[in-house]
N, CA, C and O of each residue as an XYZ file, in Angstrom:
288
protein
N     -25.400      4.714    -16.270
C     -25.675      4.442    -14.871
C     -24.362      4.097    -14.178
O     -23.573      3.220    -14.528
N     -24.256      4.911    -13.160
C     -23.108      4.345    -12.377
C     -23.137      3.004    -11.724
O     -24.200      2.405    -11.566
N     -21.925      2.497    -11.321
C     -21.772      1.368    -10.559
C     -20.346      1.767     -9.694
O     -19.255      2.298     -9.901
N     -21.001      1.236     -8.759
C     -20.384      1.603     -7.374
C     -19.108     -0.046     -6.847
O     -19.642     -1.150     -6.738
N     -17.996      0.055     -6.671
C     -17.251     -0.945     -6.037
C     -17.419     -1.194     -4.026
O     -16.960     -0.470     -3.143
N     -18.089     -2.242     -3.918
C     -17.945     -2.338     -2.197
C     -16.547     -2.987     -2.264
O     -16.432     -3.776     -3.202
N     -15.471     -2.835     -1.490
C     -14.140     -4.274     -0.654
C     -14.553     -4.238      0.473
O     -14.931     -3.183      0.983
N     -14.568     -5.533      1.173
C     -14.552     -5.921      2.550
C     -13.142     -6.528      2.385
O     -12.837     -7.180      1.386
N     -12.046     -6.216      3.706
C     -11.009     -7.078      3.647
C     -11.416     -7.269      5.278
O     -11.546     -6.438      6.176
N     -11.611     -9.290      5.243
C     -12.287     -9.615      6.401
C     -10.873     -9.846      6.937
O      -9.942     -9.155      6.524
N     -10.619    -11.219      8.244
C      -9.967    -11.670      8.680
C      -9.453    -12.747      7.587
O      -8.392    -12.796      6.966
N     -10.103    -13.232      7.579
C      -9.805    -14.826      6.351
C      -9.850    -14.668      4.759
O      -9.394    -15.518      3.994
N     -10.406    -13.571      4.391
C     -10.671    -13.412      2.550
C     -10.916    -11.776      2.379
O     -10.656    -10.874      3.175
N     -11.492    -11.719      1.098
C     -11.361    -10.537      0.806
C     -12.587    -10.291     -0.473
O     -12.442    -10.293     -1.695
N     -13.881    -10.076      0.412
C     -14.659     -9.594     -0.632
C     -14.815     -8.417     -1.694
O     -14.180     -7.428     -1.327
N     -15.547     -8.221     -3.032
C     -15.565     -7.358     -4.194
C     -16.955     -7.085     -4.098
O     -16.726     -7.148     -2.890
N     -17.980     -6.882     -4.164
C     -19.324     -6.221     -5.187
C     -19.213     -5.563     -5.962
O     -18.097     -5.048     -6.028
N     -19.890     -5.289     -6.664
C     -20.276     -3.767     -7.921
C     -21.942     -4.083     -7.744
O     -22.572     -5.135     -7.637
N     -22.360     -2.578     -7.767
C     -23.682     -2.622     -7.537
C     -24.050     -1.417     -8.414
O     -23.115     -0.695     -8.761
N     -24.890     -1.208     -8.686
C     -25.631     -0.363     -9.711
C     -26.542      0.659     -8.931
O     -27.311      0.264     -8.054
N     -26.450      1.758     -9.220
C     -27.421      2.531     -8.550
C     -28.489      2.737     -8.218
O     -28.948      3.661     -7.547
N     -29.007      1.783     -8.723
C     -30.512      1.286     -8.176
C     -30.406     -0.241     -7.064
O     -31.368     -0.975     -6.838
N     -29.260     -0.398     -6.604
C     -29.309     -1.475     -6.139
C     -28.976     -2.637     -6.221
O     -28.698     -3.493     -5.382
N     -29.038     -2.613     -7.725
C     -29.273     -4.406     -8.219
C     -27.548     -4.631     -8.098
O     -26.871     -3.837     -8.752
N     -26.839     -5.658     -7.305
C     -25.810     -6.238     -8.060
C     -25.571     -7.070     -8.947
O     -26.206     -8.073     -9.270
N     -24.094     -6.392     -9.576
C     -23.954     -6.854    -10.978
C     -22.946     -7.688    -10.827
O     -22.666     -7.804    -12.020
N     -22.132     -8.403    -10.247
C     -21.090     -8.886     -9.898
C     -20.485     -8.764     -8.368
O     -20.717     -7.936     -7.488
N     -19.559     -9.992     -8.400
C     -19.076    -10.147     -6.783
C     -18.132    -11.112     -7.004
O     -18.459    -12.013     -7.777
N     -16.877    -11.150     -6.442
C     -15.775    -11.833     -6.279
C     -15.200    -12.158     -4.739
O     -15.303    -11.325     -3.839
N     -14.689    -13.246     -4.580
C     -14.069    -13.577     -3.177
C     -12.930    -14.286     -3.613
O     -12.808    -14.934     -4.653
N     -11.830    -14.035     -2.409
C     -10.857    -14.984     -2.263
C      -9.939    -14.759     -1.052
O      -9.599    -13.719     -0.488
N      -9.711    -15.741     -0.878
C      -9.393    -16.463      0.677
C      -7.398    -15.887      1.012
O      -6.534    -15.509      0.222
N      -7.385    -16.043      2.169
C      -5.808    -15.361      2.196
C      -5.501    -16.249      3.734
O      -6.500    -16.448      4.426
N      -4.293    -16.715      4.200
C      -4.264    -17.350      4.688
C      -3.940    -16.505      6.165
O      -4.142    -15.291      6.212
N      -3.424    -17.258      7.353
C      -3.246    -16.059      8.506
C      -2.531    -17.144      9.196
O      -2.618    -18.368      9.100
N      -1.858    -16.429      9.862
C      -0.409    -17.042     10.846
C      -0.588    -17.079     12.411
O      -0.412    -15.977     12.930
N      -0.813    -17.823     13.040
C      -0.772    -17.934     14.755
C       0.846    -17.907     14.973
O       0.908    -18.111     13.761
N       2.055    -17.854     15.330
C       2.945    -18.367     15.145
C       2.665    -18.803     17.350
O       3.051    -19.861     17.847
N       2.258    -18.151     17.820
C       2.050    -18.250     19.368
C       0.627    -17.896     19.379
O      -0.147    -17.225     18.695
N       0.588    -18.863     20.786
C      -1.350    -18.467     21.275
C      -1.138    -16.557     21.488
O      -0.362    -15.784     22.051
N      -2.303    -16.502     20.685
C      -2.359    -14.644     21.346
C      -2.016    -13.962     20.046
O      -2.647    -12.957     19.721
N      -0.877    -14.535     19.137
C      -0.738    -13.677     17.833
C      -1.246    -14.198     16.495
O      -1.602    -15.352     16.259
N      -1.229    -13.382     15.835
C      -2.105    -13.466     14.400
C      -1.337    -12.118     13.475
O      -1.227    -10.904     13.652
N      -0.828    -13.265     12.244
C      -0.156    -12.325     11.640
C      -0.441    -12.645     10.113
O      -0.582    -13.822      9.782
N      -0.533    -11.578      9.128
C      -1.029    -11.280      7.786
C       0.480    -10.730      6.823
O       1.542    -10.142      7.028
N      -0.201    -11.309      5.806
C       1.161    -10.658      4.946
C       0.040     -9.690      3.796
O      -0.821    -10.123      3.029
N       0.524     -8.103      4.095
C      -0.364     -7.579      3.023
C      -0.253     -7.650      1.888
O      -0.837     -6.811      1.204
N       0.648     -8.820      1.172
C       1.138     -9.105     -0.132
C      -0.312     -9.927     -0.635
O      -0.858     -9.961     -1.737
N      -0.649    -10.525      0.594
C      -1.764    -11.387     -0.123
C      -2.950    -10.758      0.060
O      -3.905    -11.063     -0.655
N      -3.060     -9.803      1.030
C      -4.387     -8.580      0.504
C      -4.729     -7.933     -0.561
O      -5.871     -7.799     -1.001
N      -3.351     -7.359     -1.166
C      -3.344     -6.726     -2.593
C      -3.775     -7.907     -3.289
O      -4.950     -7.824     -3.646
N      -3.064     -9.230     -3.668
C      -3.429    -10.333     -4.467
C      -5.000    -10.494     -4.250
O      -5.669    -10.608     -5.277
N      -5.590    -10.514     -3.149
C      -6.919    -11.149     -2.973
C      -7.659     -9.613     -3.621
O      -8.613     -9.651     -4.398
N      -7.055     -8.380     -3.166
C      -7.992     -7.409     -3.751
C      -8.010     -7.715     -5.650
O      -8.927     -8.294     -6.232
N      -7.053     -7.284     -6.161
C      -6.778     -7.565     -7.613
C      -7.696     -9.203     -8.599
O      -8.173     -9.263     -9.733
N      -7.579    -10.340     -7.414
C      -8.100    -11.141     -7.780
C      -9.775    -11.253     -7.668
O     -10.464    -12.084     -8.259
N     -10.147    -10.431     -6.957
C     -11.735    -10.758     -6.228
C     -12.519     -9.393     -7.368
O     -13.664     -9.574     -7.782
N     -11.713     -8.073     -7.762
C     -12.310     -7.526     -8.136
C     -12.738     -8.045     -9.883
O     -13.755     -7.936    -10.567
N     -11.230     -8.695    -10.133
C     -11.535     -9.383    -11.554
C     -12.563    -10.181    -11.996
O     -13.128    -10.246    -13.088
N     -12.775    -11.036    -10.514
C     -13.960    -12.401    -10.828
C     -15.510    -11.032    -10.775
O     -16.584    -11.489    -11.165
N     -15.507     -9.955    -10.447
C     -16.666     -9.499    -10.212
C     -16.869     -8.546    -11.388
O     -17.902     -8.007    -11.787
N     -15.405     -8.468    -11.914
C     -15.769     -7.608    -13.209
C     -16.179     -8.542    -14.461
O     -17.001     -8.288    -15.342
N     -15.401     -9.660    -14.299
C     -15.696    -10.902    -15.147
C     -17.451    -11.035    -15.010
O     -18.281    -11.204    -14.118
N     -17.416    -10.843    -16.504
C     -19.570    -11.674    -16.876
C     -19.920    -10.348    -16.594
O     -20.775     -9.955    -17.388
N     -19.459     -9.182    -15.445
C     -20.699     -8.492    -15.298
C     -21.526     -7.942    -16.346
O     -22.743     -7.760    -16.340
N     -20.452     -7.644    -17.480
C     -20.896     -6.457    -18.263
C     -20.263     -5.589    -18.021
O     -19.686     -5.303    -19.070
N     -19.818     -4.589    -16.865
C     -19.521     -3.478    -16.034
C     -17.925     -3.718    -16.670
O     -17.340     -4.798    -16.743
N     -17.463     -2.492    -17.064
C     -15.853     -1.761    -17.671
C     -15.273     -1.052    -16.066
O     -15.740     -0.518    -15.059
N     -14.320     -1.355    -16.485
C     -13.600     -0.675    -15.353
C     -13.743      1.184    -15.206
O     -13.600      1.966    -14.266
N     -13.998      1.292    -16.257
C     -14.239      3.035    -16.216
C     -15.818      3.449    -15.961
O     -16.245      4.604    -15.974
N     -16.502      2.389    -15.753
C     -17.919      2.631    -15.587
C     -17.713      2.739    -13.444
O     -18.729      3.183    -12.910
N     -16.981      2.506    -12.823
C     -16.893      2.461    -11.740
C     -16.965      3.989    -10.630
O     -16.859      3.870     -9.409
């Protein structure tokens, strides 16, 4: 059975799922990334910590699932 990867990369974190083709999820990971005002009006990201939050969020969702990375 396949399993499918969702990423959300929000404003503030960076969600993972894996879901199974019938639906059921099998795992899910989050983690938080910080964001910069330096002036009213701007908002600034470092995509160093997107990659980190992706790499980290997908691990916690592969972690326990069961689900191999080649099952994806």
């Amino acid at each position: 059975m396949s399993v499918y990867l969702g990423i959300d990369l929000g404003t503030t974190g960076l969600k993972a799922l894996l879901v199974r083709e019938d639906g059921r999820v099998c795992g899910a990971g989050y983690r938080q990334y910080p964001i910069s005002i330096p002036v009213t009006g701007y908002a600034q990201q470092d995509p160093k910590d997107w990659w980190r939050a992706l790499r980290e969020s997908i691990a916690e969702a592969l972690d326990g699932s069961g689900v191999q990375p080649s099952d994806l």
